[in-house]
Coordinates of C-alpha atoms and ligand atoms in Angstrom, one line a residue:
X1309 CA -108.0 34.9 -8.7
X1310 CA -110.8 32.6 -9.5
X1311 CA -111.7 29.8 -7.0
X1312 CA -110.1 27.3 -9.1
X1313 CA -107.4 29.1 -9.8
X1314 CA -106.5 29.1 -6.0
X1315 CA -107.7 25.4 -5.9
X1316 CA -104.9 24.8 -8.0
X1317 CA -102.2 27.2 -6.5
X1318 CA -103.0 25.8 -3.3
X1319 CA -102.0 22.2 -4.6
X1320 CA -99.0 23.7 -5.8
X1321 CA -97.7 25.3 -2.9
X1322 CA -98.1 22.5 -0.2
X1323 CA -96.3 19.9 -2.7
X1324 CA -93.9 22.4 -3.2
X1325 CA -94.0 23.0 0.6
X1326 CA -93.9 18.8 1.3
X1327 CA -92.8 17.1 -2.0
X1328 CA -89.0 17.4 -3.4
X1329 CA -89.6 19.8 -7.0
X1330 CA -86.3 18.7 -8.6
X1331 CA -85.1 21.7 -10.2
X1332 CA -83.5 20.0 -12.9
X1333 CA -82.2 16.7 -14.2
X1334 CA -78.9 17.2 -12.1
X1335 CA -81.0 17.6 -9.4
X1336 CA -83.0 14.4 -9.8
X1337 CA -79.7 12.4 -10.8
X1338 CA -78.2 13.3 -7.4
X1339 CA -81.2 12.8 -5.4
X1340 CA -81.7 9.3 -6.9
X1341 CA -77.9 8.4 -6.8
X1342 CA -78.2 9.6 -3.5
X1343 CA -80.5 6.7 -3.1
X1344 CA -78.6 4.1 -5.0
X1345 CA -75.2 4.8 -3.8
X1346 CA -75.9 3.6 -0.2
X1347 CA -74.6 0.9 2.5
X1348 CA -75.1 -1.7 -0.4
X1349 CA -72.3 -0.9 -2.3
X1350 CA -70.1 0.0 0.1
X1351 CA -70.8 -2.1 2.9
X1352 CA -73.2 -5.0 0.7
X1353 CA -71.6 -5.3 -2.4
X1354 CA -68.0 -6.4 -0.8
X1355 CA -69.2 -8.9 1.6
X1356 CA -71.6 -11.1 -0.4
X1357 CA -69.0 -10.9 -3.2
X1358 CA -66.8 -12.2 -0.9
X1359 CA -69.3 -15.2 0.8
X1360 CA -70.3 -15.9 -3.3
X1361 CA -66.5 -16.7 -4.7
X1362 CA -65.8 -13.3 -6.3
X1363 CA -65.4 -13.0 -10.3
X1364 CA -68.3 -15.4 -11.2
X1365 CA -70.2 -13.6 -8.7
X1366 CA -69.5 -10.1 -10.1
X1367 CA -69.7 -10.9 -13.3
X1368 CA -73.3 -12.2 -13.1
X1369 CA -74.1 -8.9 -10.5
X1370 CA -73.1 -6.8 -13.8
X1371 CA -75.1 -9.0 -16.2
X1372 CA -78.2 -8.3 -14.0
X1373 CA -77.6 -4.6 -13.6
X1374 CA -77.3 -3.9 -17.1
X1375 CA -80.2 -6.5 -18.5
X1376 CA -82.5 -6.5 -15.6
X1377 CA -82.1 -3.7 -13.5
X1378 CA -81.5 -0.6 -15.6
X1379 CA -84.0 -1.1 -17.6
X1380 CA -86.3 -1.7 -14.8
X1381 CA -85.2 1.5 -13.0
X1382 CA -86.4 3.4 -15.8
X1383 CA -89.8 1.3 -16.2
X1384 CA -90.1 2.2 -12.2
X1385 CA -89.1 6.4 -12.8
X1386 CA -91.4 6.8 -16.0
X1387 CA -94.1 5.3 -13.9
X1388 CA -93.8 7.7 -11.2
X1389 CA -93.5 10.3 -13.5
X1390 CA -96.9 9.4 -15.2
X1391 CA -98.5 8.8 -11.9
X1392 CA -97.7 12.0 -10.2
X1393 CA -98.2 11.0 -7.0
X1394 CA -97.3 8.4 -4.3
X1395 CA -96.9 4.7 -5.3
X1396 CA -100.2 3.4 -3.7
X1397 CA -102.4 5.7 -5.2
X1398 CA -100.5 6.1 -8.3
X1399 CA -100.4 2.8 -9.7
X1400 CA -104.1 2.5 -9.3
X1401 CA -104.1 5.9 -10.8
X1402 CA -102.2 4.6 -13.8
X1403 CA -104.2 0.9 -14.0
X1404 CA -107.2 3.3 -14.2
X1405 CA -105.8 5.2 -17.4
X1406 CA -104.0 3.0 -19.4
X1407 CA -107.8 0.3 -18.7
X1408 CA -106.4 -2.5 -17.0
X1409 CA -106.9 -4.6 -14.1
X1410 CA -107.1 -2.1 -11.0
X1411 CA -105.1 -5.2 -9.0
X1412 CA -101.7 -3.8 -10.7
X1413 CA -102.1 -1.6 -7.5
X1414 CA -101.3 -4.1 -5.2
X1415 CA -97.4 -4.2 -6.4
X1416 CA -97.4 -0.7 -4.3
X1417 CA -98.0 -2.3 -1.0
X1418 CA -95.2 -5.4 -1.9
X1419 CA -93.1 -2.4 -2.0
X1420 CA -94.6 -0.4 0.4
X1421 CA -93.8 -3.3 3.3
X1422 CA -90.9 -3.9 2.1
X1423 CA -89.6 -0.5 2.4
X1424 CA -90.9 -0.6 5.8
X1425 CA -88.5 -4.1 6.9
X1426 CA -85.7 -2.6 4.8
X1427 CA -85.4 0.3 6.9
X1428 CA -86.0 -1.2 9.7
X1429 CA -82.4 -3.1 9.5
X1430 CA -80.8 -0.6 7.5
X1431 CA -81.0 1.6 10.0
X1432 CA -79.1 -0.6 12.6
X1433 CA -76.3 -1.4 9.8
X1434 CA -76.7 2.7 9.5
X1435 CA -76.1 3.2 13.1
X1436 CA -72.7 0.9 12.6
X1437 CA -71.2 3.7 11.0
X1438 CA -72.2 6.1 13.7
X1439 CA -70.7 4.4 16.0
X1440 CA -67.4 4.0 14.1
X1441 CA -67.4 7.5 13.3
X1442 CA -67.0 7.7 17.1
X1443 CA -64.2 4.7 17.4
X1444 CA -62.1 6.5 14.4
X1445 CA -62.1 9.7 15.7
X1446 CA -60.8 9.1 19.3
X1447 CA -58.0 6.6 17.2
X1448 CA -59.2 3.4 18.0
X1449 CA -57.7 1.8 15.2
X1450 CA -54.4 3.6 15.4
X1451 CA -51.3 1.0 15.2
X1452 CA -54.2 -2.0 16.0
X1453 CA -53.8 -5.3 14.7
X1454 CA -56.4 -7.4 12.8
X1455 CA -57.6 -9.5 15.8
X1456 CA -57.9 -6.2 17.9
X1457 CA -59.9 -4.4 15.3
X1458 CA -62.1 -7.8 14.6
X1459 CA -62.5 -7.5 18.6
X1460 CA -64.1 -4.1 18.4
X1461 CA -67.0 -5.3 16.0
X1462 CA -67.3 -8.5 17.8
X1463 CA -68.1 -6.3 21.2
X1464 CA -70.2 -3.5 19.0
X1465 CA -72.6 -6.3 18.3
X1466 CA -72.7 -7.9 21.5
X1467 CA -73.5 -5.3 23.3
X1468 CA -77.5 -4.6 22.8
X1469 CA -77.4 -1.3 24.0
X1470 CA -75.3 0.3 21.8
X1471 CA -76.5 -1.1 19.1
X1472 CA -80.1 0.6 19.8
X1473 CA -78.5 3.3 20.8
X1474 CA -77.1 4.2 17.6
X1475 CA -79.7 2.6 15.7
X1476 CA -81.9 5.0 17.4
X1477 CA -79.6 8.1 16.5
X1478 CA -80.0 7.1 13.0
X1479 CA -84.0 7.0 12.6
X1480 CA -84.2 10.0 14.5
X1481 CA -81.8 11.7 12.0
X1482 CA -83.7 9.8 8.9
X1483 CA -87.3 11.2 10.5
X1484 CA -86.1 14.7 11.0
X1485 CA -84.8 14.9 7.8
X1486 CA -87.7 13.7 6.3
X1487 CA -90.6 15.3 8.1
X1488 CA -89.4 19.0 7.7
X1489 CA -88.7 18.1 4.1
X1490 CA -85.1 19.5 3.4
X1491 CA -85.2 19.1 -0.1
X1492 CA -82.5 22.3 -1.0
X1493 CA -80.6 20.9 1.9
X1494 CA -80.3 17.4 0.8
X1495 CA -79.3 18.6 -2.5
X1496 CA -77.0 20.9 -2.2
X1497 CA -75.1 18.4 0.7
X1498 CA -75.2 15.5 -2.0
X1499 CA -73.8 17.6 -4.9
X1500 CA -71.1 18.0 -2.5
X1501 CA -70.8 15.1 -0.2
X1502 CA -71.1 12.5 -3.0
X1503 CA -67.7 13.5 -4.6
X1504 CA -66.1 13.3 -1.7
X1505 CA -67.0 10.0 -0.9
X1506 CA -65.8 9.4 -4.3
X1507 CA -62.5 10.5 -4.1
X1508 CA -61.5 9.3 -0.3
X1509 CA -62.8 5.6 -2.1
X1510 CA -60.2 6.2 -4.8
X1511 CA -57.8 7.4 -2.1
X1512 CA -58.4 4.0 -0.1
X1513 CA -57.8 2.2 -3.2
X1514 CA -54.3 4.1 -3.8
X1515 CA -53.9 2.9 -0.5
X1516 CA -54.6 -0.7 -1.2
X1517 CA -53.3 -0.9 -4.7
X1518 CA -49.8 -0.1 -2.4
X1519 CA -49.8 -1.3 1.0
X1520 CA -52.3 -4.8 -0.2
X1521 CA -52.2 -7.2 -1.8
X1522 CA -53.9 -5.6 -5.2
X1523 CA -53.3 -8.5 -7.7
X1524 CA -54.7 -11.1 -5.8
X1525 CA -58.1 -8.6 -5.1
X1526 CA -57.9 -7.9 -9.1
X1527 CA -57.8 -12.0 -9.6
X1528 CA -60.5 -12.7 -6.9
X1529 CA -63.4 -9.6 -8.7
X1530 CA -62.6 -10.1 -12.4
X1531 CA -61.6 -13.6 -12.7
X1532 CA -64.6 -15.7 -12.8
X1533 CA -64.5 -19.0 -11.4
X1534 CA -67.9 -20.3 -12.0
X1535 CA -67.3 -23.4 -9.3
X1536 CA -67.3 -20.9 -7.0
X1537 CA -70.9 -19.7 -7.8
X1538 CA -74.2 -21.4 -6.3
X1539 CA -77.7 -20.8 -7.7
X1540 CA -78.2 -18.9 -4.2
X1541 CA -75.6 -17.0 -5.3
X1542 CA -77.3 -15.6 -8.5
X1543 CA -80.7 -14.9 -6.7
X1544 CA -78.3 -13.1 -4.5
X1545 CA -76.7 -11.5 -7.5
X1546 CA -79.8 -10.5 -9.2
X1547 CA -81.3 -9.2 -5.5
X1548 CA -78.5 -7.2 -5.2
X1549 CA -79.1 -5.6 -8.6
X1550 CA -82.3 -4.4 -7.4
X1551 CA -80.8 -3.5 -4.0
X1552 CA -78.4 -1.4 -5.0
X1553 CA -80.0 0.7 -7.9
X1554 CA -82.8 1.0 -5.5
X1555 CA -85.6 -0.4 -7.7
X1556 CA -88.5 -2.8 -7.3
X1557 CA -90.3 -1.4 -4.2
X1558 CA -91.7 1.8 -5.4
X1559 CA -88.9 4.2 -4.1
X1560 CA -88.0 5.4 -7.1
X1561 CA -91.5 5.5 -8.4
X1562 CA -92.1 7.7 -5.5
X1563 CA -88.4 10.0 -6.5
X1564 CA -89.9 9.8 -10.2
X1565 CA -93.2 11.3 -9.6
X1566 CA -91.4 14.6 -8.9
X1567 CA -89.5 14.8 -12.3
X1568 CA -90.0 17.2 -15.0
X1569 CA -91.6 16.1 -18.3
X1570 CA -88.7 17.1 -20.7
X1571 CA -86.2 15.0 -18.5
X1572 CA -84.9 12.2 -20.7
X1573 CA -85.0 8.9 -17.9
X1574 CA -83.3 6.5 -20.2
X1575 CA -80.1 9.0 -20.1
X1576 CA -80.4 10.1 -16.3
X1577 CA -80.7 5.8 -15.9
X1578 CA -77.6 5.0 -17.5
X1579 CA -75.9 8.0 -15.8
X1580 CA -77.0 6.7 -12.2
X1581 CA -75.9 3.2 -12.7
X1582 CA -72.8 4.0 -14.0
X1583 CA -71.8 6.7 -10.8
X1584 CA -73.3 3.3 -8.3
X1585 CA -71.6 0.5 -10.5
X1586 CA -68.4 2.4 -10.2
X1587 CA -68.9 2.9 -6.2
X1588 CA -69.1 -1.0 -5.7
X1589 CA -66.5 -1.4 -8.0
X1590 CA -64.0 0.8 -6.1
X1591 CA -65.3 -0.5 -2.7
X1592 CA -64.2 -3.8 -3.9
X1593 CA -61.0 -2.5 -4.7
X1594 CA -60.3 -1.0 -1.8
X1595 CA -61.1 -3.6 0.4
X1596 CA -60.1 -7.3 -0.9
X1597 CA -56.3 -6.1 -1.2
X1598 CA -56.4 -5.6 2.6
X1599 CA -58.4 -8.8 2.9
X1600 CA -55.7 -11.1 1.4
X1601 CA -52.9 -8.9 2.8
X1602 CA -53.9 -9.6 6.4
X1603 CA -54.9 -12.8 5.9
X1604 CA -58.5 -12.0 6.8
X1605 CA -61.5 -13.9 5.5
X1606 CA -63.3 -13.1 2.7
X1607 CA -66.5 -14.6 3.3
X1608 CA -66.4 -12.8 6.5
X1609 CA -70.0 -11.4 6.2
X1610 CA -71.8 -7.6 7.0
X1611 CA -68.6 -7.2 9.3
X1612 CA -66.3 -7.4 6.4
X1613 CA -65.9 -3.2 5.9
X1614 CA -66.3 -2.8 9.7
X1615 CA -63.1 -5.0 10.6
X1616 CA -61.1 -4.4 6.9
X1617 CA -61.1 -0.4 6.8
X1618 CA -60.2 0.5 10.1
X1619 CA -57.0 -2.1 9.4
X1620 CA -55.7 0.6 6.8
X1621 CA -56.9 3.7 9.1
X1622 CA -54.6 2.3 11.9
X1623 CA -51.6 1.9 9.6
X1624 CA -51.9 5.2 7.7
X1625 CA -50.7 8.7 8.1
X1626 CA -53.5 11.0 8.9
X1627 CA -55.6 7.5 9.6
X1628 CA -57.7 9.3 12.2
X1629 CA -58.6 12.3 9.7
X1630 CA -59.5 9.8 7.0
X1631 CA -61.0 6.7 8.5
X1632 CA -63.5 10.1 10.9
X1633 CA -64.4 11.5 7.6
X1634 CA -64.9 7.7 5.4
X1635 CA -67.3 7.1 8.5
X1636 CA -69.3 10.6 8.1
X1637 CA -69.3 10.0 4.3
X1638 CA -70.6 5.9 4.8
X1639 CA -73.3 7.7 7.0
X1640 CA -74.3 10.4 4.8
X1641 CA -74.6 7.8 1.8
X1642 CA -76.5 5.5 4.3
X1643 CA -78.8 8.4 5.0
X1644 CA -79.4 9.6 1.8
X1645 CA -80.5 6.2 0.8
X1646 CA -82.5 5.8 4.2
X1647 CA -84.4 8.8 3.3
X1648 CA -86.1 7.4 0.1
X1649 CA -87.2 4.2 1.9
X1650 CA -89.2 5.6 4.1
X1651 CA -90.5 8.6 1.1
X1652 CA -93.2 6.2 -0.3
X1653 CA -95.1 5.7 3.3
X1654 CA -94.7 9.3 4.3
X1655 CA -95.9 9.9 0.8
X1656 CA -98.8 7.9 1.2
X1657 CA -99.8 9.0 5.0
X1658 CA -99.7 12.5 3.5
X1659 CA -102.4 11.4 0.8
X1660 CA -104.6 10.5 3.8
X1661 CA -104.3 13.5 5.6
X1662 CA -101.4 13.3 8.0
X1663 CA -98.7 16.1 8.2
X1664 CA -95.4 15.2 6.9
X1665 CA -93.6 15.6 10.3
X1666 CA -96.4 13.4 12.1
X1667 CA -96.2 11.1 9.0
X1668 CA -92.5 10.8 9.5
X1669 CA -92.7 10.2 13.1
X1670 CA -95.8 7.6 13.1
X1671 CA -93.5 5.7 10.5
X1672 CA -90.0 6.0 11.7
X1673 CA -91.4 4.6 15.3
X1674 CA -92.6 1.8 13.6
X1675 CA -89.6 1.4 12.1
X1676 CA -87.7 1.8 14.5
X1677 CA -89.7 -1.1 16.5
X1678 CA -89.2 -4.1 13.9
X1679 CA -84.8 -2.9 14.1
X1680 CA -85.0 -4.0 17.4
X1681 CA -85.5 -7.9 16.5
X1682 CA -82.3 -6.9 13.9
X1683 CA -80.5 -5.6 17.0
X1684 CA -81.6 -8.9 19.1
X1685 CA -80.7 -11.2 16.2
X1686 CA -76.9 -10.1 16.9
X1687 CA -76.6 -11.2 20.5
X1688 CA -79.2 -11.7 22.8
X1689 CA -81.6 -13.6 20.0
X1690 CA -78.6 -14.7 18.2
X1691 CA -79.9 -18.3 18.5
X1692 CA -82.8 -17.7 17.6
X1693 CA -83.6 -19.6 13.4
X1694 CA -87.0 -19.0 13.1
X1695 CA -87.1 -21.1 10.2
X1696 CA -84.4 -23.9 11.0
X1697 CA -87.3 -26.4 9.8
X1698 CA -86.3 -25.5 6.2
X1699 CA -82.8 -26.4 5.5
X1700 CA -82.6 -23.7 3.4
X1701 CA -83.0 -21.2 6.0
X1702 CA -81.2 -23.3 8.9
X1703 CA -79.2 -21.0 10.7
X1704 CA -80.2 -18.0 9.9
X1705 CA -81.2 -15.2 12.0
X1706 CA -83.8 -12.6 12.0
X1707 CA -81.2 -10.2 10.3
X1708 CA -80.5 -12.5 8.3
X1709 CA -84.4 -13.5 7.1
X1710 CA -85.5 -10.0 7.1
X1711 CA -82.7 -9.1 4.5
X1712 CA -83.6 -12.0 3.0
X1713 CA -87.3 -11.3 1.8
X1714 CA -86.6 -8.0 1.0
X1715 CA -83.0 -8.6 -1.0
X1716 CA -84.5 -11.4 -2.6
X1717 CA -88.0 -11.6 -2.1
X1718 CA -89.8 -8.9 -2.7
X1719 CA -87.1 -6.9 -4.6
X1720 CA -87.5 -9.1 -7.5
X1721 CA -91.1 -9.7 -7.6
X1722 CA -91.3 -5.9 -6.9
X1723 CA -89.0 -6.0 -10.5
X1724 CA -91.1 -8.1 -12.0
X1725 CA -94.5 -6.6 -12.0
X1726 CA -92.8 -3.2 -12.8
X1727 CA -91.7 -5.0 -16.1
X1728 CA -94.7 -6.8 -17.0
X1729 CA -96.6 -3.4 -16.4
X1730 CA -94.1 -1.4 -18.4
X1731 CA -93.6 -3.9 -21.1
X1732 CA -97.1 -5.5 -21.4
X1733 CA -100.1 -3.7 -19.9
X1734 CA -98.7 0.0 -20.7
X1735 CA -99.3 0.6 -24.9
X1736 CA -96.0 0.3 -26.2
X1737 CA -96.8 4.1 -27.8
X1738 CA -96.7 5.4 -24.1
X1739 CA -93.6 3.6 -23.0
X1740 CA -91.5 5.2 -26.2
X1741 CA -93.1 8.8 -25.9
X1742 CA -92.1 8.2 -22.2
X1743 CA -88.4 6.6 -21.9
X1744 CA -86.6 8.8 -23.9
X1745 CA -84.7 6.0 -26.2
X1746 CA -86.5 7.8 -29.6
X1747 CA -88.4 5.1 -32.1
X1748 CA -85.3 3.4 -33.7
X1749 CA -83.9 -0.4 -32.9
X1750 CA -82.7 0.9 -29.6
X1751 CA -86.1 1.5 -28.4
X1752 CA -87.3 -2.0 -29.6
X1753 CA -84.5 -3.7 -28.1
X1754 CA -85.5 -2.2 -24.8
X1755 CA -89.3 -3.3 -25.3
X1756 CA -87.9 -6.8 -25.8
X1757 CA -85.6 -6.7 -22.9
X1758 CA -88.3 -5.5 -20.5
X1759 CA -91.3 -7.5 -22.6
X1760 CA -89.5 -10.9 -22.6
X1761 CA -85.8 -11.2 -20.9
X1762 CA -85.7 -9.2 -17.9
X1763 CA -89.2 -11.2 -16.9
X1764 CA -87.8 -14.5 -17.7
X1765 CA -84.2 -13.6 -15.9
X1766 CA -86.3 -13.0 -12.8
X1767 CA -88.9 -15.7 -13.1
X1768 CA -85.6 -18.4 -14.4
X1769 CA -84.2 -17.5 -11.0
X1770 CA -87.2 -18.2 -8.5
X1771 CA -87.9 -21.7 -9.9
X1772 CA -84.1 -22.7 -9.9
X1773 CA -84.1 -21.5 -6.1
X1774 CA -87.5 -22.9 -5.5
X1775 CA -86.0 -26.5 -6.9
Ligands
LIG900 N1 -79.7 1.4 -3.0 C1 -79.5 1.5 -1.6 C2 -78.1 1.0 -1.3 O1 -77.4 0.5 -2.1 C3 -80.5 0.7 -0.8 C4 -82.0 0.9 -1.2 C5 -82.7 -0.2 -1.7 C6 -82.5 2.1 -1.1 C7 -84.0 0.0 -2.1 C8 -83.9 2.3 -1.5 C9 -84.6 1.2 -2.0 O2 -77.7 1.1 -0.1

């Protein structure tokens, strides 16, 4: 073999060894629905419907997924898939080739911090589900009443310890995973875990649809009261857009660099956010009929699936069986999202020479570090409004700012740049050979969506919430 024969081989076998190879498009589509389908439709999605009105609210999140966010997703995967290697080195990679301003780079680190705070809190919303995997298997909703089950969250996030405890449990399980690399693992679980937590959400909306009140939850999603909706309310929309397909901070860009050239994206894109549309969607449904059947609050906040669920666990036959395995499933999806956060900056340590495992563990402490101020921010820093000077932000806790810059921060500007780059500094030749949408009207429509509208949607949105 000559010596760059074996050059090359080597490269081969340690990303083989360290990087996911997706053996094919199914394999990519779970992987990235993997990461899509997470606690933000399940857990998200519901409760800031719910604080935003409904219907109005909906129907602007489904506006943004389909004019700003999918098209954006596939701007971020065709990226990746050019750049062929982690975010931070890629984009300056692909500034480099296609002769523009090397400071496109810097889009890579937006996305690499906020990875880094996203994680940091999703992982202590993660480590809910842990510990009501726990509460549902020894039948702690069985027979309870609303109050009592409200009672149970209110003491989960009062208590400090448990909530690092299980916060803890869940980065250790996110670094594991990811430092040894389990990409066969991970994909054959999620070709068989995702189903499931497909049909036990169609279950609990059988459930609903009978025992709730399903005509009201139908009037309050689909029927769009535009009152209702506040101009915070579309930032949130259009963050959520982002949030939930995952795009905007270089995750996908880091899934995408692993995908084989003859995949077609635009295809694989409409396929993934169709399978995580219809997971919010069903959440919804599942949920609001036992909201307005119990008399709960809508606008409840994050606690919203924690308090709602467990009501229709207690009350059903085999409730133990199924609100034990919903839990596993809401943990699995959690994970499988968690995982690609923290991809990118093991990715990137890798490039400068640190071992996956070592990677994963510098990282996930770090990690782990910043959700401790998200655990604080629920009891003993509850008080605690960093930024009560600006009345926009009165009130609000660490959680709640931290989920704030990422959800509607730096998720949209993340969104942004990935447009402008895909629309305007890549030649338009490239983007076409790339996405997978042929050379007809479709493709042109798709330039002028990511060119023009998906830009303005985003930009339209900052100055109104700016004003
Ligand atoms: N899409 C994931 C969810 O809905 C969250 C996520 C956001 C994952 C950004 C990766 C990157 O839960």
């Amino acid at each position: 073999m000559s010596s760059i024969e074996s050059a090359s081989s080597a490269v081969v076998s340690r990303e083989a060894a360290v990087h996911p190879q997706w053996s094919s498009r199914l394999a990519f589509i779970l992987a990235a629905t993997g990461s899509a389908v997470g606690l933000g439709n399940i857990w998200k999605f519901p409760y800031i419907t719910g604080e935003n009105g409904g219907g109005a609210f909906v129907l602007v999140y489904l506006l943004c997924i389909l004019v700003v966010g999918l098209p954006i997703l596939a701007a971020e995967i065709l990226l990746g898939r050019r750049s062929g290697c982690s975010p931070i080195k890629g984009m300056t990679l692909l500034a480099r080739r296609d002769a523009v301003s090397l400071r496109w780079g810097w889009m890579a680190w937006v996305g690499f911090v906020a990875a880094f705070v996203l994680l940091s809190f999703y992982s202590v919303v993660g480590g809910w589900s842990l510990a009501y995997i726990g509460l549902a298997a020894q039948g702690f909703f069985s027979g309870a009443d609303a109050a009592t089950i409200g009672g149970l969250f209110g003491q989960l996030l009062e208590d400090p310890g448990a909530l690092l405890l299980w916060h803890s449990v869940f980065m250790l399980l996110v670094v594991l995973i990811t430092g040894s690399g389990v990409r066969a693992g991970m994909e054959r679980s999620i070709k068989l875990l995702m189903p499931l937590l497909f049909v036990l959400l169609l279950v609990l909306v059988g459930y609903a649809a009978v025992r709730g009140n399903f005509a009201q939850a139908l009037s309050f999603l689909f029927s769009p009261d535009f009152s209702k909706l506040s101009t915070e309310g579309v930032l949130t929309a259009l963050g959520h857009a982002f949030f939930t397909l995952s795009t905007g901070i270089c995750v996908m860009m880091a899934y995408g660099s692993y995908l084989p050239p003859q995949v077609n994206i635009a295809r694989t894109v409409v396929t993934i956010g169709l399978l995580d549309t219809l997971v919010a969607l069903l959440a919804g449904l599942a949920i609001f009929p036992l909201v307005f059947a119990n008399g709960l609050e809508p606008g409840a906040g994050p606690g919203l699936i924690f308090v709602t669920l467990p009501l229709a666990f207690g009350q059903m036959t085999g409730g133990v069986l199924f609100g034990t395995l919903f839990f596993i499933l809401l943990l699995v999806a959690a994970v499988t999202s968690a995982i690609s956060m923290i991809e990118p900056v093991v990715e990137w340590l890798e490039d400068k020479g640190v071992s996956r495992m070592l990677g994963a563990l510098m990282s996930g402490a770090m990690i782990w570090l910043l959700g401790v101020c998200t655990v604080l921010s629920f009891n003993v820093w509850a008080d605690f409004h960093p930024l009560d000077f600006m009345a926009r932000f009165e009130g609000k806790t660490l959680f709640d700012l931290f989920d704030f810059l990422v959800s509607n921060l730096a998720l949209p500007i993340g969104g942004l740049a990935i447009a402008l780059y895909a629309g305007w500094a890549m030649k338009p030749q490239t983007l076409r050979d790339g996405i997978g949408l042929g050379d007809g009207a479709v493709f042109t429509l798709f330039h002028f969506v990511l060119r023009f509208l998906s830009p303005a949607a985003v930009l339209v949105v900052f100055v109104y919430n700016l004003g």
